[in-house]
Amino acid sequence: MRTTRSKAAAAARIEAARTARTAGELLEQLRSCFVRTQTWQHAGRYVSALVSDIPKRNGWTIAQQAGDRTPDRTQRLLNRAVWDGQAAMSQVRRFVVTGLDAVAGRRTRRGLRIAALDETGQQKAGTATCGVKRQCMGCAGRLANGINTVHLAYVRERVGHALVAARQWIPAEHLADPGTRSQMGIADGLVFRTKGQLAIDICTDAYADGVVFDFVCGDEVYGNCTPLREFLEERQQAYVLRVASNFMLTLNAETRMTCAKAVALLATDKRRWQVRSAGAGSKGQRWYAWAWIAVGSRHYLLVRRHLTSGDLAFHYCYVPQSQPLTLARLVRAAGLRWPVEETFEFSKDSFGLDQCQARLHTAITRHTVLVMTALAICAITAAHLKTRTDTQAPPPDTPDQQPPTEPGMIPLTIPETARLLAATWQQPKPADHDTHWRNWRRRHQARARWFHQRTRLSREYSLAS
């Protein structure tokens, strides 16, 4: 038992050292994005607070965790400090791609490189936040008041994944009103962009940094965007994009039909369907029946059918002449879009992506970049330690097989890596630090309450008169 415990303790020390080294490397690369050293150092403390175990990550809790006496420095970092958020995002992107590619390079089967496009939101109250609007919010599962941001995740098959780019979607009415633009901190040169157009901007930034993708994947928002598809085809970029059942296909000069009709007419033969896995999940392989139909020069309709319910999902695909073309490769690409959802989950639960209370456009962008920094550190560390920390027992062969005596452990996950980093970065604070913040919050809330009451009195006097 002592030997086992000593090995576990040694492994924990190695993992913690690796995490701290990765954090130091990325933060050092970000140094060039900041004009003042003090701002860069505070950004590092902001990231350390994001990976800590505080329940909520807002200006007050981050400042308290970072060791400040008030939230002023944190608010200045997001709103007024001079540093380039887009340049910082570029550094994070290069760090993620280089790190995941380095891990893949040590393996015989290097796997596909996927650009997964998707958007995620944050519910907001009121109308003062940049980009806030009543809209369809995936995080709420309904129409709700909130903001939406388009993200790009870099997915390396069998290695790892992390967010590498983001652009906030801003409604046209916010951009059309000069007063609203000024109130929300929107730069003068910013013009309205649809989510598909934001995806083009994001991919352009990635290509400018020299990032290479085997496939670009996305859901129906991006599959239905004709300018995005044309942009990718001009760059000879292969893609597998989800489309709706009523998406129109051009089979030849005289024949056009929807995806649903094409499947009903051309995929009736059972021999056209092949059962293949869309990738391994936590519960095992995700098996579906797949079929594909050629719909033009280098264009294909990839159809996924659920084995139990028979529900169909449609993917519009393009593969240039220079790349290999097989059904298995398209299926692998389609199955590698799901990690972006897991990335959103980690970013929100472990790093507070959706807990930002900032209102200005610049502040929201900067918070997103710093969350991406924290995620990148943990994702790269987890990828490097994946094989070393995977001690799982072999999967069962039969439904009635007895469980193993020792199940082992799954590889080190991104949330667990964050906990390792939090323990490494934890710094001592003055004895009265918690007491000071408890008193500061109560005093600030008392001051805010007094001003709210005065405002209400003014409203009541005006109504009475």
mmCIF file of C-alpha atoms in Angstrom, residues 48-346:
data_model
loop_
_atom_site.group_PDB
_atom_site.id
_atom_site.type_symbol
_atom_site.label_atom_id
_atom_site.label_comp_id
_atom_site.label_asym_id
_atom_site.label_seq_id
_atom_site.Cartn_x
_atom_site.Cartn_y
_atom_site.Cartn_z
ATOM 1 C CA SER A 48 -5.072 31.940 -11.866
ATOM 2 C CA ALA A 49 -8.386 33.039 -10.355
ATOM 3 C CA LEU A 50 -10.286 31.544 -13.298
ATOM 4 C CA VAL A 51 -8.769 28.096 -12.674
ATOM 5 C CA SER A 52 -9.380 28.251 -8.920
ATOM 6 C CA ASP A 53 -12.283 26.586 -7.157
ATOM 7 C CA ILE A 54 -14.287 29.766 -6.464
ATOM 8 C CA PRO A 55 -17.988 29.096 -7.168
ATOM 9 C CA LYS A 56 -18.567 32.243 -9.263
ATOM 10 C CA ARG A 57 -16.063 34.141 -11.384
ATOM 11 C CA ASN A 58 -17.019 37.812 -11.543
ATOM 12 C CA GLY A 59 -15.117 41.027 -10.920
ATOM 13 C CA TRP A 60 -15.416 40.863 -7.148
ATOM 14 C CA THR A 61 -14.595 37.176 -6.633
ATOM 15 C CA ILE A 62 -11.714 37.245 -9.140
ATOM 16 C CA ALA A 63 -10.200 40.303 -7.439
ATOM 17 C CA GLN A 64 -10.511 38.671 -4.020
ATOM 18 C CA GLN A 65 -8.941 35.420 -5.274
ATOM 19 C CA ALA A 66 -6.142 37.358 -6.990
ATOM 20 C CA GLY A 67 -5.243 39.026 -3.675
ATOM 21 C CA ASP A 68 -6.442 42.563 -4.464
ATOM 22 C CA ARG A 69 -8.151 44.755 -1.884
ATOM 23 C CA THR A 70 -10.804 46.076 -4.306
ATOM 24 C CA PRO A 71 -12.077 45.114 -7.805
ATOM 25 C CA ASP A 72 -10.532 48.237 -9.377
ATOM 26 C CA ARG A 73 -7.555 46.474 -10.981
ATOM 27 C CA THR A 74 -9.721 43.690 -12.392
ATOM 28 C CA GLN A 75 -12.184 46.168 -13.870
ATOM 29 C CA ARG A 76 -9.340 48.227 -15.307
ATOM 30 C CA LEU A 77 -7.801 45.111 -16.890
ATOM 31 C CA LEU A 78 -11.022 44.359 -18.764
ATOM 32 C CA ASN A 79 -12.193 47.868 -19.592
ATOM 33 C CA ARG A 80 -9.425 50.473 -19.756
ATOM 34 C CA ALA A 81 -5.967 48.865 -19.664
ATOM 35 C CA VAL A 82 -3.925 48.985 -22.871
ATOM 36 C CA TRP A 83 -3.446 45.510 -24.311
ATOM 37 C CA ASP A 84 -4.317 43.761 -27.565
ATOM 38 C CA GLY A 85 -6.981 41.111 -27.048
ATOM 39 C CA GLN A 86 -6.901 39.910 -30.676
ATOM 40 C CA ALA A 87 -3.111 39.492 -30.568
ATOM 41 C CA ALA A 88 -3.471 37.555 -27.314
ATOM 42 C CA MET A 89 -6.056 35.305 -28.970
ATOM 43 C CA SER A 90 -3.613 34.672 -31.805
ATOM 44 C CA GLN A 91 -0.924 33.638 -29.308
ATOM 45 C CA VAL A 92 -3.346 31.267 -27.578
ATOM 46 C CA ARG A 93 -4.312 29.791 -30.955
ATOM 47 C CA ARG A 94 -0.693 29.120 -31.944
ATOM 48 C CA PHE A 95 0.041 27.643 -28.529
ATOM 49 C CA VAL A 96 -2.912 25.226 -28.732
ATOM 50 C CA VAL A 97 -2.207 24.109 -32.292
ATOM 51 C CA THR A 98 1.515 23.651 -31.662
ATOM 52 C CA GLY A 99 0.893 21.780 -28.407
ATOM 53 C CA LEU A 100 -1.721 19.364 -29.733
ATOM 54 C CA ASP A 101 0.243 18.767 -32.936
ATOM 55 C CA ALA A 102 3.358 17.976 -30.887
ATOM 56 C CA VAL A 103 1.477 15.307 -28.949
ATOM 57 C CA ALA A 104 -0.012 13.875 -32.169
ATOM 58 C CA GLY A 105 3.451 13.814 -33.753
ATOM 59 C CA ARG A 106 4.623 11.255 -31.210
ATOM 60 C CA ARG A 107 1.977 8.767 -32.371
ATOM 61 C CA THR A 108 1.881 6.434 -35.348
ATOM 62 C CA ARG A 109 -1.704 7.407 -36.217
ATOM 63 C CA ARG A 110 -1.737 11.181 -36.032
ATOM 64 C CA GLY A 111 -5.472 11.658 -36.612
ATOM 65 C CA LEU A 112 -7.514 14.354 -38.311
ATOM 66 C CA ARG A 113 -7.223 18.093 -37.655
ATOM 67 C CA ILE A 114 -10.722 19.549 -37.314
ATOM 68 C CA ALA A 115 -11.971 23.144 -37.117
ATOM 69 C CA ALA A 116 -15.264 22.914 -35.223
ATOM 70 C CA LEU A 117 -17.498 25.995 -35.541
ATOM 71 C CA ASP A 118 -20.254 26.633 -33.037
ATOM 72 C CA GLU A 119 -21.751 29.405 -30.951
ATOM 73 C CA THR A 120 -22.569 29.598 -27.279
ATOM 74 C CA GLY A 121 -24.352 32.206 -25.220
ATOM 75 C CA GLN A 122 -24.789 33.749 -21.820
ATOM 76 C CA GLN A 123 -28.099 34.874 -20.406
ATOM 77 C CA LYS A 124 -28.210 38.548 -19.438
ATOM 78 C CA ALA A 125 -30.741 40.772 -17.721
ATOM 79 C CA GLY A 126 -31.487 44.295 -18.935
ATOM 80 C CA THR A 127 -30.485 46.045 -22.147
ATOM 81 C CA ALA A 128 -27.126 47.681 -21.341
ATOM 82 C CA THR A 129 -24.777 44.803 -22.222
ATOM 83 C CA CYS A 130 -23.153 44.833 -25.662
ATOM 84 C CA GLY A 131 -24.925 42.421 -28.009
ATOM 85 C CA VAL A 132 -27.764 41.598 -25.634
ATOM 86 C CA LYS A 133 -31.030 40.697 -27.322
ATOM 87 C CA ARG A 134 -33.954 38.354 -26.879
ATOM 88 C CA GLN A 135 -32.925 35.463 -29.095
ATOM 89 C CA CYS A 136 -32.683 31.703 -29.296
ATOM 90 C CA MET A 137 -30.224 30.705 -26.560
ATOM 91 C CA GLY A 138 -28.834 27.190 -26.695
ATOM 92 C CA CYS A 139 -27.686 27.470 -23.076
ATOM 93 C CA ALA A 140 -31.286 28.167 -22.014
ATOM 94 C CA GLY A 141 -32.978 25.870 -24.532
ATOM 95 C CA ARG A 142 -35.490 28.568 -25.439
ATOM 96 C CA LEU A 143 -35.889 32.220 -26.401
ATOM 97 C CA ALA A 144 -34.145 34.301 -23.743
ATOM 98 C CA ASN A 145 -32.366 37.597 -23.176
ATOM 99 C CA GLY A 146 -28.634 37.153 -23.697
ATOM 100 C CA ILE A 147 -25.498 37.451 -25.808
ATOM 101 C CA ASN A 148 -24.042 34.997 -28.336
ATOM 102 C CA THR A 149 -20.447 34.415 -29.428
ATOM 103 C CA VAL A 150 -19.199 32.335 -32.363
ATOM 104 C CA HIS A 151 -16.239 30.113 -31.438
ATOM 105 C CA LEU A 152 -13.728 27.974 -33.274
ATOM 106 C CA ALA A 153 -12.353 24.883 -31.546
ATOM 107 C CA TYR A 154 -9.236 23.074 -32.743
ATOM 108 C CA VAL A 155 -9.834 19.326 -32.428
ATOM 109 C CA ARG A 156 -6.984 16.858 -32.845
ATOM 110 C CA GLU A 157 -8.342 13.338 -33.204
ATOM 111 C CA ARG A 158 -7.503 11.081 -30.227
ATOM 112 C CA VAL A 159 -5.374 13.869 -28.675
ATOM 113 C CA GLY A 160 -7.456 16.797 -27.383
ATOM 114 C CA HIS A 161 -9.284 20.006 -28.182
ATOM 115 C CA ALA A 162 -9.520 23.651 -27.086
ATOM 116 C CA LEU A 163 -11.033 26.967 -28.179
ATOM 117 C CA VAL A 164 -8.756 28.983 -30.460
ATOM 118 C CA ALA A 165 -10.917 31.882 -31.745
ATOM 119 C CA ALA A 166 -14.063 33.834 -30.899
ATOM 120 C CA ARG A 167 -16.130 36.709 -32.293
ATOM 121 C CA GLN A 168 -19.172 38.139 -30.513
ATOM 122 C CA TRP A 169 -22.359 38.463 -32.557
ATOM 123 C CA ILE A 170 -23.808 41.988 -32.254
ATOM 124 C CA PRO A 171 -27.340 42.841 -33.495
ATOM 125 C CA ALA A 172 -27.636 45.320 -36.371
ATOM 126 C CA GLU A 173 -29.727 47.723 -34.291
ATOM 127 C CA HIS A 174 -26.877 48.151 -31.797
ATOM 128 C CA LEU A 175 -24.471 49.040 -34.591
ATOM 129 C CA ALA A 176 -26.878 51.420 -36.328
ATOM 130 C CA ASP A 177 -27.381 53.734 -33.326
ATOM 131 C CA PRO A 178 -24.346 55.944 -32.484
ATOM 132 C CA GLY A 179 -25.544 56.425 -28.911
ATOM 133 C CA THR A 180 -25.849 52.699 -28.336
ATOM 134 C CA ARG A 181 -22.427 52.077 -29.901
ATOM 135 C CA SER A 182 -20.838 54.566 -27.547
ATOM 136 C CA GLN A 183 -22.648 53.229 -24.484
ATOM 137 C CA MET A 184 -21.627 49.634 -25.277
ATOM 138 C CA GLY A 185 -18.034 50.464 -26.204
ATOM 139 C CA ILE A 186 -18.334 49.287 -29.816
ATOM 140 C CA ALA A 187 -15.521 50.487 -32.091
ATOM 141 C CA ASP A 188 -16.472 52.765 -34.986
ATOM 142 C CA GLY A 189 -15.211 50.433 -37.714
ATOM 143 C CA LEU A 190 -17.272 47.444 -36.625
ATOM 144 C CA VAL A 191 -20.041 46.466 -39.079
ATOM 145 C CA PHE A 192 -22.841 43.941 -38.801
ATOM 146 C CA ARG A 193 -21.859 40.339 -39.486
ATOM 147 C CA THR A 194 -24.033 37.263 -39.506
ATOM 148 C CA LYS A 195 -22.831 34.192 -37.636
ATOM 149 C CA GLY A 196 -21.732 32.658 -40.918
ATOM 150 C CA GLN A 197 -19.749 35.782 -41.783
ATOM 151 C CA LEU A 198 -18.190 35.767 -38.311
ATOM 152 C CA ALA A 199 -17.128 32.185 -39.012
ATOM 153 C CA ILE A 200 -15.389 33.428 -42.169
ATOM 154 C CA ASP A 201 -13.551 36.073 -40.132
ATOM 155 C CA ILE A 202 -12.511 33.472 -37.557
ATOM 156 C CA CYS A 203 -11.211 31.059 -40.203
ATOM 157 C CA THR A 204 -9.360 33.909 -41.920
ATOM 158 C CA ASP A 205 -7.564 34.699 -38.658
ATOM 159 C CA ALA A 206 -6.649 31.025 -38.214
ATOM 160 C CA TYR A 207 -5.292 30.743 -41.762
ATOM 161 C CA ALA A 208 -3.255 33.928 -41.220
ATOM 162 C CA ASP A 209 -1.562 32.185 -38.281
ATOM 163 C CA GLY A 210 -0.662 29.248 -40.504
ATOM 164 C CA VAL A 211 -3.160 26.802 -39.004
ATOM 165 C CA VAL A 212 -4.019 23.860 -41.292
ATOM 166 C CA PHE A 213 -7.259 21.888 -41.035
ATOM 167 C CA ASP A 214 -8.218 18.615 -42.662
ATOM 168 C CA PHE A 215 -11.926 19.488 -42.330
ATOM 169 C CA VAL A 216 -14.089 22.371 -41.173
ATOM 170 C CA CYS A 217 -17.216 21.174 -39.345
ATOM 171 C CA GLY A 218 -20.273 22.995 -38.078
ATOM 172 C CA ASP A 219 -24.000 22.742 -37.488
ATOM 173 C CA GLU A 220 -26.870 23.966 -39.660
ATOM 174 C CA VAL A 221 -26.173 27.656 -38.975
ATOM 175 C CA TYR A 222 -22.907 27.307 -40.889
ATOM 176 C CA GLY A 223 -23.974 24.618 -43.359
ATOM 177 C CA ASN A 224 -26.762 26.876 -44.642
ATOM 178 C CA CYS A 225 -24.372 29.836 -45.104
ATOM 179 C CA THR A 226 -23.514 29.949 -48.813
ATOM 180 C CA PRO A 227 -20.751 32.607 -48.457
ATOM 181 C CA LEU A 228 -18.978 30.412 -45.877
ATOM 182 C CA ARG A 229 -19.088 27.365 -48.147
ATOM 183 C CA GLU A 230 -17.819 29.407 -51.088
ATOM 184 C CA PHE A 231 -15.033 30.884 -48.941
ATOM 185 C CA LEU A 232 -13.863 27.406 -47.903
ATOM 186 C CA GLU A 233 -14.032 26.023 -51.451
ATOM 187 C CA GLU A 234 -11.975 28.942 -52.790
ATOM 188 C CA ARG A 235 -9.256 27.928 -50.315
ATOM 189 C CA GLN A 236 -9.600 24.249 -51.277
ATOM 190 C CA GLN A 237 -10.655 23.556 -47.704
ATOM 191 C CA ALA A 238 -12.592 20.332 -47.142
ATOM 192 C CA TYR A 239 -15.695 20.608 -44.973
ATOM 193 C CA VAL A 240 -18.469 18.511 -43.451
ATOM 194 C CA LEU A 241 -21.317 20.835 -42.472
ATOM 195 C CA ARG A 242 -24.723 19.899 -41.089
ATOM 196 C CA VAL A 243 -27.707 21.026 -43.159
ATOM 197 C CA ALA A 244 -31.464 20.844 -42.727
ATOM 198 C CA SER A 245 -33.642 18.214 -44.384
ATOM 199 C CA ASN A 246 -35.041 20.878 -46.756
ATOM 200 C CA PHE A 247 -31.581 21.994 -47.914
ATOM 201 C CA MET A 248 -31.642 22.106 -51.717
ATOM 202 C CA LEU A 249 -29.196 19.908 -53.634
ATOM 203 C CA THR A 250 -28.232 20.379 -57.292
ATOM 204 C CA LEU A 251 -27.720 16.884 -58.695
ATOM 205 C CA ASN A 252 -27.272 18.112 -62.285
ATOM 206 C CA ALA A 253 -28.259 21.034 -64.495
ATOM 207 C CA GLU A 254 -31.905 19.902 -64.596
ATOM 208 C CA THR A 255 -32.417 18.261 -61.212
ATOM 209 C CA ARG A 256 -32.718 19.949 -57.846
ATOM 210 C CA MET A 257 -34.269 18.404 -54.733
ATOM 211 C CA THR A 258 -34.154 18.509 -50.956
ATOM 212 C CA CYS A 259 -31.901 16.280 -48.875
ATOM 213 C CA ALA A 260 -34.874 14.321 -47.575
ATOM 214 C CA LYS A 261 -36.162 13.644 -51.082
ATOM 215 C CA ALA A 262 -32.705 12.659 -52.345
ATOM 216 C CA VAL A 263 -32.397 10.054 -49.598
ATOM 217 C CA ALA A 264 -35.897 8.737 -50.278
ATOM 218 C CA LEU A 265 -35.104 8.294 -53.987
ATOM 219 C CA LEU A 266 -31.435 7.335 -54.050
ATOM 220 C CA ALA A 267 -30.698 5.574 -50.750
ATOM 221 C CA THR A 268 -33.421 2.924 -50.678
ATOM 222 C CA ASP A 269 -31.051 -0.001 -51.243
ATOM 223 C CA LYS A 270 -29.871 -1.430 -47.903
ATOM 224 C CA ARG A 271 -26.448 -2.058 -49.419
ATOM 225 C CA ARG A 272 -25.886 1.690 -49.599
ATOM 226 C CA TRP A 273 -25.927 1.920 -45.793
ATOM 227 C CA GLN A 274 -22.928 1.015 -43.682
ATOM 228 C CA VAL A 275 -22.851 0.823 -39.889
ATOM 229 C CA ARG A 276 -19.845 2.767 -38.636
ATOM 230 C CA SER A 277 -18.829 4.431 -35.399
ATOM 231 C CA ALA A 278 -18.904 8.219 -35.171
ATOM 232 C CA GLY A 279 -16.195 8.006 -32.501
ATOM 233 C CA ALA A 280 -15.798 6.795 -28.970
ATOM 234 C CA GLY A 281 -17.801 8.414 -26.190
ATOM 235 C CA SER A 282 -17.643 7.910 -22.438
ATOM 236 C CA LYS A 283 -20.124 5.015 -22.763
ATOM 237 C CA GLY A 284 -18.481 3.368 -25.754
ATOM 238 C CA GLN A 285 -18.585 3.628 -29.541
ATOM 239 C CA ARG A 286 -21.370 5.738 -31.093
ATOM 240 C CA TRP A 287 -22.763 3.497 -33.830
ATOM 241 C CA TYR A 288 -24.909 4.825 -36.702
ATOM 242 C CA ALA A 289 -25.832 3.760 -40.200
ATOM 243 C CA TRP A 290 -24.245 5.969 -42.886
ATOM 244 C CA ALA A 291 -24.822 6.548 -46.581
ATOM 245 C CA TRP A 292 -23.405 9.062 -49.043
ATOM 246 C CA ILE A 293 -24.630 10.466 -52.326
ATOM 247 C CA ALA A 294 -22.585 12.363 -54.922
ATOM 248 C CA VAL A 295 -24.271 15.696 -55.660
ATOM 249 C CA GLY A 296 -21.796 17.337 -58.013
ATOM 250 C CA SER A 297 -18.095 17.770 -58.582
ATOM 251 C CA ARG A 298 -16.389 16.854 -55.292
ATOM 252 C CA HIS A 299 -19.612 17.524 -53.350
ATOM 253 C CA TYR A 300 -21.440 14.838 -51.374
ATOM 254 C CA LEU A 301 -24.416 14.403 -49.115
ATOM 255 C CA LEU A 302 -23.478 12.350 -46.050
ATOM 256 C CA VAL A 303 -26.521 10.918 -44.243
ATOM 257 C CA ARG A 304 -26.512 9.565 -40.694
ATOM 258 C CA ARG A 305 -29.340 7.305 -39.506
ATOM 259 C CA HIS A 306 -29.980 6.423 -35.880
ATOM 260 C CA LEU A 307 -30.012 2.649 -35.477
ATOM 261 C CA THR A 308 -32.988 2.618 -33.093
ATOM 262 C CA SER A 309 -35.217 5.559 -33.963
ATOM 263 C CA GLY A 310 -34.306 5.837 -37.651
ATOM 264 C CA ASP A 311 -33.909 9.634 -37.363
ATOM 265 C CA LEU A 312 -31.813 11.144 -40.145
ATOM 266 C CA ALA A 313 -29.127 13.837 -39.984
ATOM 267 C CA PHE A 314 -27.693 15.424 -43.149
ATOM 268 C CA HIS A 315 -24.173 16.706 -43.834
ATOM 269 C CA TYR A 316 -23.162 18.640 -46.936
ATOM 270 C CA CYS A 317 -19.539 17.791 -47.757
ATOM 271 C CA TYR A 318 -16.798 19.089 -50.020
ATOM 272 C CA VAL A 319 -13.454 17.357 -50.566
ATOM 273 C CA PRO A 320 -10.921 18.902 -52.993
ATOM 274 C CA GLN A 321 -9.106 16.804 -55.574
ATOM 275 C CA SER A 322 -5.850 16.877 -53.595
ATOM 276 C CA GLN A 323 -7.281 15.073 -50.546
ATOM 277 C CA PRO A 324 -8.240 11.420 -50.069
ATOM 278 C CA LEU A 325 -11.934 10.661 -50.335
ATOM 279 C CA THR A 326 -13.531 7.769 -48.450
ATOM 280 C CA LEU A 327 -16.769 7.298 -46.544
ATOM 281 C CA ALA A 328 -14.798 6.360 -43.432
ATOM 282 C CA ARG A 329 -12.901 9.663 -43.508
ATOM 283 C CA LEU A 330 -16.091 11.720 -43.852
ATOM 284 C CA VAL A 331 -17.706 9.790 -40.990
ATOM 285 C CA ARG A 332 -14.687 10.434 -38.757
ATOM 286 C CA ALA A 333 -14.831 14.138 -39.561
ATOM 287 C CA ALA A 334 -18.577 14.331 -38.864
ATOM 288 C CA GLY A 335 -18.080 12.609 -35.519
ATOM 289 C CA LEU A 336 -15.346 15.045 -34.450
ATOM 290 C CA ARG A 337 -17.680 18.043 -34.251
ATOM 291 C CA TRP A 338 -19.036 17.045 -30.826
ATOM 292 C CA PRO A 339 -15.861 17.939 -28.810
ATOM 293 C CA VAL A 340 -16.703 21.640 -29.189
ATOM 294 C CA GLU A 341 -19.738 21.040 -26.960
ATOM 295 C CA GLU A 342 -17.485 19.427 -24.349
ATOM 296 C CA THR A 343 -15.120 22.384 -24.658
ATOM 297 C CA PHE A 344 -17.980 24.805 -23.948
ATOM 298 C CA GLU A 345 -18.957 22.722 -20.924
ATOM 299 C CA PHE A 346 -15.422 22.825 -19.500
#
